[in-house]
């Protein structure tokens, strides 16, 4: 058996960042910026008023000073002339500040009669002007890699970057195996159950930024498995579920080996999820996940998500861990790292009583995986432990 | 001016949960479960082996005991007969445990010669059987409302729920207004800038679960605005950006009023984002956001996201706030709540030096909004403050 860290390093070595494609800005949110882009514009492109008021010369801004309003500057429509002594220009938020003016007196500080304004006594000393380039200048970089958030999209828009270079979405084939499985919506026989892991893993991969191809369930025979692998040949990552243990009916490793899989490892010192394999199969990476529902989902979070992040070209590959205070004592852990289904409430974490790897109800009601290192001693209530948010 | 809490309450009153639609399970991730569903299956549907080994009668499981292997039970293919005294059935993980057996001895504890097995000396006392219904029983509820995560999708699959009742996605029309705006990819005139807020807000709304219709930019005249509102009439929520201030060029309130907007309020005691309006316009709710880029995005996070969550039928409407330790002192706050762009690193939070509401670079590099209540006194380094993650 190898450690989780060794296994993860091994799996990550199977993949590298995918190619770049350009997408319209409207479709860029949630995608990974693949290379630096540069602002095509300076923002603001001109000194702009930050308030509604009157643009004038600061040296003349005395209490009771009188100005003649010689024109108007609105957002999108600047004033063409210059502001000279004793003159002011009516100005609105976002409008270019006219030549000769270096201050905007807000309209609340002004009394206007016809084309004349008189300043009040308590004028704010702020100039209410946003200097040209105050936000960014043409050529300023937006640095890759980055998962593009809504505020990034707004910034790229302001930079006039309307085509965004992003990493291709990894195409993931998900292949559940087993004679006991039928698809949701079908009527299972007396010895059968519903294929659930493939749907959960598909959602997890899509959430991480992949495009998923859900393959038909493969039967427990070499012909069915071989056919399924053929359907997955042109993908970036093949995830198999089940059939990776040591039982006589676990054919996945054998069939994948016949098809040329260079298998990287087999057993990981972790609970849930001990049996795992990984390798390259043709142009795709392959990860063989255990068949128990919770094992499959936990191994997905621990191994598959970082692999997808590397394919996406991200630097932060691992799901970050945090610490919380233990709400109940825990017995000593065995020789395998244990990812316990747990609930975090107000900084206190409590492991679920039932940790069997078949219990999807327990996983669905968990919001964290409490991480026990191998041979972790017994822990008391109040101890600080590590977890990963779900 | 009214407080943020009052404004939010007011805005939330404008909307109610939308209708329910059924989607295939494959498309349910990230959607909001709209009503309780019930498991159509018991899981496991039968007592199932959790290991590869031999099923036999526990009373006979003594060191060196000898058994005749009378058949095999694999996942998907149970053993048809009963296990009697001196008999065992070869069994694989996930297979139904045959009648007459109440224990699975793992294969590592057994020596097999032909059809005979002999038990070893250190047999584990665990029965390695998952009882029928150990995870859930037919009729058990999956409770709404809930944003469906990958593990929920896996559980619904196991329950054989292949059509999922979810809340309709709110359809949001986003309408940026202003003669100064051109779309990304266009060439702005000398007094113009790129419409950026609409793209950022679209991404934010989609992230929250809405479907967005990005309308063409409306010009600063009544005809253009009226036409734009007409294009938005059949949506659930209309977001206008800009034109909601008090300047002569801010026509949105006037035009919306002419079209029947019952305006709920106008100014909120917050920075950034003071000017804001809201009301019902025909069958849609309308929120008028300020035009400054950062104001629009912050008001989106504070007001629009909770409104969408209510439309989606969720109970948790507000973005949760947390606390962190201040890394730098802060001066006293004024009479308006201040949502400061800030960076959180290792539990320490630091407000950006420049808080002008036009600076998208500052917003994009922030990962939190540090929340100052109205008239909050000066804060020292080390003080605990409240923030909202971005």
Short mmCIF file of N, CA, C and O in Angstrom, two decimals, chain B residues 177-292:
data_model
loop_
_atom_site.label_atom_id
_atom_site.label_comp_id
_atom_site.label_asym_id
_atom_site.label_seq_id
_atom_site.Cartn_x
_atom_site.Cartn_y
_atom_site.Cartn_z
N UNK B 177 -27.57 51.01 -19.02
CA UNK B 177 -28.04 52.24 -19.66
C UNK B 177 -26.93 53.28 -19.68
O UNK B 177 -26.13 53.36 -18.75
N UNK B 178 -26.89 54.04 -20.76
CA UNK B 178 -25.95 55.15 -20.80
C UNK B 178 -25.35 55.35 -22.17
O UNK B 178 -24.87 54.41 -22.80
N UNK B 179 -25.35 56.60 -22.62
CA UNK B 179 -24.76 56.94 -23.92
C UNK B 179 -23.26 56.67 -23.94
O UNK B 179 -22.67 56.60 -25.02
N UNK B 180 -22.65 56.57 -22.77
CA UNK B 180 -21.19 56.39 -22.73
C UNK B 180 -20.77 54.94 -22.95
O UNK B 180 -19.58 54.65 -23.03
N UNK B 181 -21.74 54.01 -23.04
CA UNK B 181 -21.39 52.58 -23.03
C UNK B 181 -21.38 51.96 -24.42
O UNK B 181 -22.29 52.19 -25.22
N UNK B 182 -20.36 51.16 -24.69
CA UNK B 182 -20.38 50.28 -25.86
C UNK B 182 -20.08 48.86 -25.37
O UNK B 182 -19.55 48.67 -24.28
N UNK B 183 -20.45 47.89 -26.20
CA UNK B 183 -20.25 46.48 -25.81
C UNK B 183 -18.78 46.09 -25.94
O UNK B 183 -18.07 46.63 -26.79
N UNK B 184 -18.32 45.13 -25.13
CA UNK B 184 -16.96 44.61 -25.31
C UNK B 184 -16.76 44.15 -26.76
O UNK B 184 -17.64 43.56 -27.35
N UNK B 185 -15.61 44.46 -27.29
CA UNK B 185 -15.31 44.10 -28.67
C UNK B 185 -15.58 45.23 -29.65
O UNK B 185 -15.07 45.24 -30.76
N UNK B 186 -16.40 46.20 -29.23
CA UNK B 186 -16.63 47.37 -30.09
C UNK B 186 -15.54 48.41 -29.84
O UNK B 186 -14.77 48.32 -28.88
N UNK B 187 -15.48 49.41 -30.71
CA UNK B 187 -14.49 50.48 -30.54
C UNK B 187 -15.19 51.70 -29.95
O UNK B 187 -16.00 52.32 -30.62
N UNK B 188 -14.89 52.03 -28.71
CA UNK B 188 -15.57 53.17 -28.10
C UNK B 188 -15.11 54.49 -28.69
O UNK B 188 -13.96 54.63 -29.11
N UNK B 189 -16.01 55.48 -28.71
CA UNK B 189 -15.64 56.83 -29.07
C UNK B 189 -14.80 57.45 -27.96
O UNK B 189 -14.61 56.84 -26.90
N UNK B 190 -14.30 58.68 -28.19
CA UNK B 190 -13.39 59.29 -27.20
C UNK B 190 -14.03 59.49 -25.82
O UNK B 190 -13.31 59.49 -24.82
N UNK B 191 -15.34 59.68 -25.75
CA UNK B 191 -15.98 59.91 -24.46
C UNK B 191 -16.65 58.65 -23.91
O UNK B 191 -17.39 58.73 -22.94
N UNK B 192 -16.37 57.50 -24.52
CA UNK B 192 -17.10 56.30 -24.14
C UNK B 192 -16.24 55.28 -23.41
O UNK B 192 -15.00 55.33 -23.44
N UNK B 193 -16.90 54.36 -22.74
CA UNK B 193 -16.23 53.25 -22.06
C UNK B 193 -16.97 51.95 -22.38
O UNK B 193 -18.02 51.98 -23.03
N UNK B 194 -16.40 50.84 -21.94
CA UNK B 194 -16.99 49.54 -22.24
C UNK B 194 -18.01 49.18 -21.15
O UNK B 194 -17.75 49.35 -19.96
N UNK B 195 -19.16 48.65 -21.57
CA UNK B 195 -20.14 48.16 -20.61
C UNK B 195 -19.57 46.91 -19.93
O UNK B 195 -19.39 45.89 -20.58
N UNK B 196 -19.25 47.03 -18.68
CA UNK B 196 -18.61 45.90 -18.00
C UNK B 196 -19.52 45.28 -16.93
O UNK B 196 -19.51 44.08 -16.71
N UNK B 197 -20.34 46.12 -16.29
CA UNK B 197 -21.16 45.63 -15.18
C UNK B 197 -22.14 44.55 -15.62
O UNK B 197 -22.40 43.61 -14.89
N UNK B 198 -22.69 44.74 -16.83
CA UNK B 198 -23.70 43.80 -17.27
C UNK B 198 -23.09 42.41 -17.40
O UNK B 198 -23.72 41.41 -17.03
N UNK B 199 -21.85 42.33 -17.86
CA UNK B 199 -21.20 41.03 -18.01
C UNK B 199 -20.88 40.41 -16.65
O UNK B 199 -21.06 39.22 -16.42
N UNK B 200 -20.39 41.24 -15.73
CA UNK B 200 -20.10 40.74 -14.39
C UNK B 200 -21.35 40.29 -13.67
O UNK B 200 -21.38 39.23 -13.04
N UNK B 201 -22.42 41.10 -13.79
CA UNK B 201 -23.66 40.73 -13.11
C UNK B 201 -24.30 39.50 -13.74
O UNK B 201 -24.89 38.67 -13.04
N UNK B 202 -24.17 39.37 -15.05
CA UNK B 202 -24.71 38.17 -15.70
C UNK B 202 -24.04 36.93 -15.13
O UNK B 202 -24.69 35.94 -14.80
N UNK B 203 -22.71 36.99 -15.00
CA UNK B 203 -21.98 35.84 -14.44
C UNK B 203 -22.43 35.58 -13.00
O UNK B 203 -22.60 34.43 -12.59
N UNK B 204 -22.61 36.65 -12.22
CA UNK B 204 -23.04 36.49 -10.84
C UNK B 204 -24.43 35.84 -10.75
O UNK B 204 -24.66 34.93 -9.95
N UNK B 205 -25.34 36.30 -11.58
CA UNK B 205 -26.71 35.75 -11.56
C UNK B 205 -26.70 34.28 -12.00
O UNK B 205 -27.39 33.44 -11.41
N UNK B 206 -25.92 33.98 -13.01
CA UNK B 206 -25.86 32.59 -13.48
C UNK B 206 -25.25 31.68 -12.42
O UNK B 206 -25.71 30.56 -12.20
N UNK B 207 -24.24 32.18 -11.75
CA UNK B 207 -23.61 31.41 -10.67
C UNK B 207 -24.63 31.10 -9.56
O UNK B 207 -24.56 30.07 -8.91
N UNK B 208 -25.57 32.02 -9.35
CA UNK B 208 -26.58 31.83 -8.31
C UNK B 208 -27.73 30.94 -8.79
O UNK B 208 -28.55 30.52 -7.98
N UNK B 209 -27.80 30.67 -10.08
CA UNK B 209 -28.81 29.74 -10.56
C UNK B 209 -29.84 30.35 -11.50
O UNK B 209 -30.87 29.73 -11.76
N UNK B 210 -29.57 31.54 -12.02
CA UNK B 210 -30.51 32.19 -12.92
C UNK B 210 -30.13 31.95 -14.38
O UNK B 210 -29.01 31.55 -14.68
N UNK B 211 -31.08 32.21 -15.27
CA UNK B 211 -30.81 32.28 -16.71
C UNK B 211 -30.86 33.75 -17.09
O UNK B 211 -31.79 34.45 -16.70
N UNK B 212 -29.85 34.21 -17.80
CA UNK B 212 -29.72 35.66 -18.01
C UNK B 212 -29.95 36.04 -19.46
O UNK B 212 -29.45 35.38 -20.38
N UNK B 213 -30.73 37.08 -19.65
CA UNK B 213 -30.89 37.69 -20.97
C UNK B 213 -30.18 39.05 -20.91
O UNK B 213 -30.62 39.96 -20.22
N UNK B 214 -29.09 39.16 -21.66
CA UNK B 214 -28.34 40.42 -21.67
C UNK B 214 -28.93 41.30 -22.77
O UNK B 214 -28.82 40.98 -23.94
N UNK B 215 -29.55 42.39 -22.37
CA UNK B 215 -30.19 43.26 -23.36
C UNK B 215 -29.17 44.21 -23.97
O UNK B 215 -28.12 44.46 -23.38
N UNK B 216 -29.48 44.75 -25.15
CA UNK B 216 -28.60 45.78 -25.72
C UNK B 216 -28.54 46.98 -24.76
O UNK B 216 -29.49 47.22 -24.01
N UNK B 217 -27.45 47.70 -24.80
CA UNK B 217 -27.33 48.90 -23.97
C UNK B 217 -28.40 49.91 -24.39
O UNK B 217 -28.59 50.15 -25.58
N UNK B 218 -29.10 50.47 -23.39
CA UNK B 218 -30.11 51.50 -23.70
C UNK B 218 -29.44 52.86 -23.69
O UNK B 218 -28.59 53.14 -22.84
N UNK B 219 -29.83 53.69 -24.63
CA UNK B 219 -29.32 55.07 -24.66
C UNK B 219 -30.04 55.91 -23.61
O UNK B 219 -31.10 55.53 -23.11
N UNK B 220 -29.47 57.08 -23.34
CA UNK B 220 -30.05 57.96 -22.33
C UNK B 220 -31.22 58.76 -22.90
O UNK B 220 -31.23 60.00 -22.87
N UNK B 221 -32.22 58.06 -23.44
CA UNK B 221 -33.44 58.76 -23.83
C UNK B 221 -34.63 57.84 -23.58
O UNK B 221 -34.49 56.61 -23.51
N UNK B 222 -35.79 58.46 -23.44
CA UNK B 222 -36.97 57.71 -23.02
C UNK B 222 -37.34 56.63 -24.02
O UNK B 222 -37.73 55.52 -23.64
N UNK B 223 -37.19 56.92 -25.32
CA UNK B 223 -37.59 55.93 -26.33
C UNK B 223 -36.75 54.68 -26.23
O UNK B 223 -37.27 53.55 -26.23
N UNK B 224 -35.44 54.86 -26.11
CA UNK B 224 -34.53 53.72 -26.04
C UNK B 224 -34.80 52.89 -24.78
O UNK B 224 -34.85 51.65 -24.82
N UNK B 225 -35.01 53.58 -23.66
CA UNK B 225 -35.28 52.87 -22.41
C UNK B 225 -36.62 52.14 -22.45
O UNK B 225 -36.72 50.99 -22.01
N UNK B 226 -37.61 52.79 -23.01
CA UNK B 226 -38.93 52.16 -23.10
C UNK B 226 -38.85 50.89 -23.92
O UNK B 226 -39.40 49.84 -23.56
N UNK B 227 -38.13 50.97 -25.03
CA UNK B 227 -37.97 49.79 -25.89
C UNK B 227 -37.27 48.65 -25.13
O UNK B 227 -37.67 47.49 -25.19
N UNK B 228 -36.23 49.02 -24.40
CA UNK B 228 -35.48 48.00 -23.66
C UNK B 228 -36.39 47.33 -22.62
O UNK B 228 -36.38 46.10 -22.48
N UNK B 229 -37.17 48.12 -21.90
CA UNK B 229 -38.07 47.52 -20.91
C UNK B 229 -39.07 46.57 -21.58
O UNK B 229 -39.44 45.55 -21.01
N UNK B 230 -39.49 46.93 -22.79
CA UNK B 230 -40.43 46.06 -23.51
C UNK B 230 -39.79 44.69 -23.76
O UNK B 230 -40.44 43.65 -23.62
N UNK B 231 -38.50 44.71 -24.11
CA UNK B 231 -37.79 43.44 -24.37
C UNK B 231 -37.68 42.59 -23.10
O UNK B 231 -37.41 41.40 -23.17
N UNK B 232 -37.85 43.21 -21.95
CA UNK B 232 -37.64 42.50 -20.68
C UNK B 232 -38.95 42.12 -20.00
O UNK B 232 -38.94 41.50 -18.94
N UNK B 233 -40.06 42.44 -20.63
CA UNK B 233 -41.34 42.32 -19.94
C UNK B 233 -41.68 40.90 -19.48
O UNK B 233 -42.37 40.72 -18.48
N UNK B 234 -41.25 39.88 -20.22
CA UNK B 234 -41.64 38.50 -19.86
C UNK B 234 -40.62 37.83 -18.95
O UNK B 234 -40.64 36.62 -18.80
N UNK B 235 -39.74 38.58 -18.35
CA UNK B 235 -38.74 37.96 -17.47
C UNK B 235 -39.23 38.00 -16.02
O UNK B 235 -40.26 38.59 -15.71
N UNK B 236 -38.47 37.36 -15.14
CA UNK B 236 -38.84 37.34 -13.71
C UNK B 236 -38.22 38.51 -12.96
O UNK B 236 -38.76 38.96 -11.96
N UNK B 237 -37.08 38.97 -13.43
CA UNK B 237 -36.38 40.05 -12.73
C UNK B 237 -35.67 40.92 -13.76
O UNK B 237 -35.00 40.40 -14.65
N UNK B 238 -35.87 42.21 -13.64
CA UNK B 238 -35.17 43.16 -14.51
C UNK B 238 -34.15 43.90 -13.68
O UNK B 238 -34.49 44.50 -12.66
N UNK B 239 -32.89 43.82 -14.07
CA UNK B 239 -31.84 44.59 -13.42
C UNK B 239 -31.43 45.70 -14.35
O UNK B 239 -30.98 45.44 -15.47
N UNK B 240 -31.60 46.95 -13.91
CA UNK B 240 -31.04 48.05 -14.68
C UNK B 240 -29.75 48.47 -14.02
O UNK B 240 -29.58 48.33 -12.80
N UNK B 241 -28.83 48.93 -14.83
CA UNK B 241 -27.54 49.40 -14.31
C UNK B 241 -27.35 50.83 -14.76
O UNK B 241 -27.40 51.12 -15.96
N UNK B 242 -27.13 51.71 -13.79
CA UNK B 242 -26.93 53.11 -14.11
C UNK B 242 -28.27 53.82 -14.26
O UNK B 242 -29.33 53.20 -14.26
N UNK B 243 -28.18 55.13 -14.37
CA UNK B 243 -29.38 55.91 -14.61
C UNK B 243 -30.36 55.93 -13.45
O UNK B 243 -31.50 56.32 -13.60
N UNK B 244 -29.92 55.52 -12.26
CA UNK B 244 -30.83 55.47 -11.12
C UNK B 244 -30.44 56.50 -10.06
O UNK B 244 -30.90 56.45 -8.94
N UNK B 245 -29.58 57.42 -10.45
CA UNK B 245 -29.14 58.46 -9.51
C UNK B 245 -30.11 59.64 -9.60
O UNK B 245 -31.27 59.48 -9.97
N UNK B 246 -29.65 60.81 -9.26
CA UNK B 246 -30.56 61.96 -9.29
C UNK B 246 -30.22 62.96 -10.39
O UNK B 246 -30.86 63.99 -10.51
N UNK B 247 -29.22 62.67 -11.19
CA UNK B 247 -28.80 63.59 -12.24
C UNK B 247 -29.87 63.75 -13.31
O UNK B 247 -30.73 62.89 -13.49
N UNK B 248 -29.77 64.84 -14.07
CA UNK B 248 -30.76 65.10 -15.11
C UNK B 248 -30.77 64.00 -16.17
O UNK B 248 -31.74 63.85 -16.89
N UNK B 249 -29.65 63.29 -16.28
CA UNK B 249 -29.57 62.27 -17.31
C UNK B 249 -30.00 60.90 -16.83
O UNK B 249 -29.86 59.93 -17.55
N UNK B 250 -30.48 60.83 -15.61
CA UNK B 250 -30.84 59.53 -15.06
C UNK B 250 -32.34 59.32 -15.22
O UNK B 250 -33.15 59.69 -14.38
N UNK B 251 -32.66 58.68 -16.32
CA UNK B 251 -34.05 58.60 -16.74
C UNK B 251 -34.73 57.31 -16.34
O UNK B 251 -35.93 57.16 -16.53
N UNK B 252 -33.97 56.36 -15.81
CA UNK B 252 -34.51 55.02 -15.63
C UNK B 252 -35.75 55.05 -14.73
O UNK B 252 -36.79 54.47 -15.07
N UNK B 253 -35.64 55.75 -13.61
CA UNK B 253 -36.76 55.80 -12.67
C UNK B 253 -37.99 56.43 -13.32
O UNK B 253 -39.12 55.95 -13.16
N UNK B 254 -37.75 57.48 -14.09
CA UNK B 254 -38.85 58.19 -14.76
C UNK B 254 -39.55 57.29 -15.78
O UNK B 254 -40.78 57.13 -15.75
N UNK B 255 -38.75 56.66 -16.64
CA UNK B 255 -39.35 55.80 -17.67
C UNK B 255 -40.03 54.59 -17.04
O UNK B 255 -41.15 54.22 -17.42
N UNK B 256 -39.36 53.98 -16.07
CA UNK B 256 -39.97 52.81 -15.42
C UNK B 256 -41.26 53.22 -14.71
O UNK B 256 -42.26 52.49 -14.73
N UNK B 257 -41.26 54.42 -14.12
CA UNK B 257 -42.47 54.92 -13.48
C UNK B 257 -43.60 55.09 -14.49
O UNK B 257 -44.73 54.68 -14.24
N UNK B 258 -43.28 55.65 -15.67
CA UNK B 258 -44.29 55.81 -16.71
C UNK B 258 -44.85 54.47 -17.15
O UNK B 258 -46.00 54.36 -17.56
N UNK B 259 -44.00 53.42 -17.07
CA UNK B 259 -44.45 52.09 -17.48
C UNK B 259 -45.16 51.35 -16.35
O UNK B 259 -45.56 50.20 -16.50
N UNK B 260 -45.30 52.01 -15.20
CA UNK B 260 -46.10 51.42 -14.13
C UNK B 260 -45.30 50.90 -12.95
O UNK B 260 -45.84 50.20 -12.09
N UNK B 261 -44.00 51.19 -12.90
CA UNK B 261 -43.21 50.73 -11.76
C UNK B 261 -43.74 51.31 -10.46
O UNK B 261 -43.91 52.51 -10.33
N UNK B 262 -44.05 50.40 -9.52
CA UNK B 262 -44.35 50.87 -8.17
C UNK B 262 -43.03 50.87 -7.43
O UNK B 262 -42.56 49.83 -6.98
N UNK B 263 -42.45 52.03 -7.27
CA UNK B 263 -41.10 52.13 -6.73
C UNK B 263 -41.10 51.96 -5.23
O UNK B 263 -41.90 52.57 -4.52
N UNK B 264 -40.22 51.11 -4.74
CA UNK B 264 -40.24 50.81 -3.31
C UNK B 264 -39.33 51.71 -2.49
O UNK B 264 -39.64 52.04 -1.37
N UNK B 265 -38.21 52.07 -3.01
CA UNK B 265 -37.32 52.96 -2.25
C UNK B 265 -36.26 53.48 -3.19
O UNK B 265 -36.16 53.06 -4.33
N UNK B 266 -35.47 54.30 -2.68
CA UNK B 266 -34.56 55.00 -3.59
C UNK B 266 -33.11 55.02 -3.13
O UNK B 266 -32.22 54.73 -3.89
N UNK B 267 -32.89 55.35 -1.88
CA UNK B 267 -31.50 55.48 -1.44
C UNK B 267 -31.22 54.61 -0.23
O UNK B 267 -31.98 54.60 0.73
N UNK B 268 -30.11 53.89 -0.28
CA UNK B 268 -29.74 52.98 0.79
C UNK B 268 -28.48 53.52 1.46
O UNK B 268 -27.56 53.96 0.78
N UNK B 269 -28.46 53.44 2.77
CA UNK B 269 -27.30 53.96 3.52
C UNK B 269 -26.16 52.96 3.44
O UNK B 269 -25.83 52.27 4.41
N UNK B 270 -25.56 52.86 2.26
CA UNK B 270 -24.44 51.94 2.10
C UNK B 270 -23.42 52.52 1.12
O UNK B 270 -23.74 53.36 0.28
N UNK B 271 -22.18 52.08 1.29
CA UNK B 271 -21.12 52.37 0.35
C UNK B 271 -20.50 51.06 -0.07
O UNK B 271 -20.22 50.23 0.81
N UNK B 272 -20.19 50.81 -1.32
CA UNK B 272 -20.61 51.61 -2.45
C UNK B 272 -22.06 51.30 -2.78
O UNK B 272 -22.56 50.24 -2.37
N UNK B 273 -22.73 52.21 -3.47
CA UNK B 273 -24.03 51.83 -4.00
C UNK B 273 -25.23 52.57 -3.50
O UNK B 273 -26.33 52.05 -3.60
N UNK B 274 -25.08 53.77 -2.99
CA UNK B 274 -26.22 54.49 -2.44
C UNK B 274 -27.47 54.49 -3.31
O UNK B 274 -28.52 54.08 -2.84
N UNK B 275 -27.42 54.93 -4.57
CA UNK B 275 -28.68 54.98 -5.30
C UNK B 275 -29.13 53.59 -5.73
O UNK B 275 -28.36 52.83 -6.32
N UNK B 276 -30.35 53.26 -5.41
CA UNK B 276 -30.88 51.94 -5.72
C UNK B 276 -32.38 52.10 -5.76
O UNK B 276 -32.95 52.85 -4.98
N UNK B 277 -33.04 51.42 -6.69
CA UNK B 277 -34.50 51.43 -6.60
C UNK B 277 -35.01 50.03 -6.86
O UNK B 277 -34.30 49.17 -7.35
N UNK B 278 -36.24 49.81 -6.49
CA UNK B 278 -36.80 48.49 -6.66
C UNK B 278 -38.30 48.61 -6.71
O UNK B 278 -38.89 49.55 -6.17
N UNK B 279 -38.93 47.66 -7.37
CA UNK B 279 -40.38 47.66 -7.45
C UNK B 279 -40.85 46.54 -8.34
O UNK B 279 -40.06 45.67 -8.72
N UNK B 280 -42.16 46.55 -8.63
CA UNK B 280 -42.70 45.57 -9.57
C UNK B 280 -43.03 46.31 -10.85
O UNK B 280 -43.59 47.41 -10.83
N UNK B 281 -42.68 45.71 -11.96
CA UNK B 281 -42.97 46.29 -13.26
C UNK B 281 -43.67 45.18 -14.05
O UNK B 281 -43.02 44.26 -14.53
N UNK B 282 -45.00 45.28 -14.14
CA UNK B 282 -45.75 44.20 -14.76
C UNK B 282 -45.56 42.93 -13.94
O UNK B 282 -45.69 42.94 -12.72
N UNK B 283 -45.24 41.83 -14.59
CA UNK B 283 -45.08 40.56 -13.88
C UNK B 283 -43.68 40.38 -13.32
O UNK B 283 -43.40 39.40 -12.64
N UNK B 284 -42.81 41.31 -13.59
CA UNK B 284 -41.41 41.16 -13.17
C UNK B 284 -41.10 42.04 -11.96
O UNK B 284 -41.74 43.07 -11.74
N UNK B 285 -40.14 41.59 -11.17
CA UNK B 285 -39.55 42.49 -10.18
C UNK B 285 -38.48 43.29 -10.89
O UNK B 285 -37.92 42.85 -11.90
N UNK B 286 -38.23 44.48 -10.40
CA UNK B 286 -37.17 45.28 -10.99
C UNK B 286 -36.27 45.82 -9.89
O UNK B 286 -36.74 46.25 -8.84
N UNK B 287 -34.96 45.74 -10.12
CA UNK B 287 -34.00 46.37 -9.22
C UNK B 287 -33.12 47.28 -10.06
O UNK B 287 -32.54 46.84 -11.05
N UNK B 288 -33.06 48.52 -9.66
CA UNK B 288 -32.22 49.48 -10.36
C UNK B 288 -30.90 49.62 -9.62
O UNK B 288 -30.86 50.08 -8.48
N UNK B 289 -29.82 49.17 -10.25
CA UNK B 289 -28.51 49.20 -9.60
C UNK B 289 -27.74 50.44 -10.01
O UNK B 289 -27.94 50.96 -11.11
N UNK B 290 -26.83 50.90 -9.16
CA UNK B 290 -26.02 52.06 -9.53
C UNK B 290 -25.07 51.71 -10.69
O UNK B 290 -24.78 50.55 -10.93
N UNK B 291 -24.60 52.75 -11.37
CA UNK B 291 -23.80 52.54 -12.56
C UNK B 291 -22.32 52.34 -12.32
O UNK B 291 -21.62 51.79 -13.16
N UNK B 292 -21.81 52.78 -11.18
CA UNK B 292 -20.39 52.54 -10.91
C UNK B 292 -20.13 51.04 -10.86
O UNK B 292 -20.86 50.31 -10.20
#
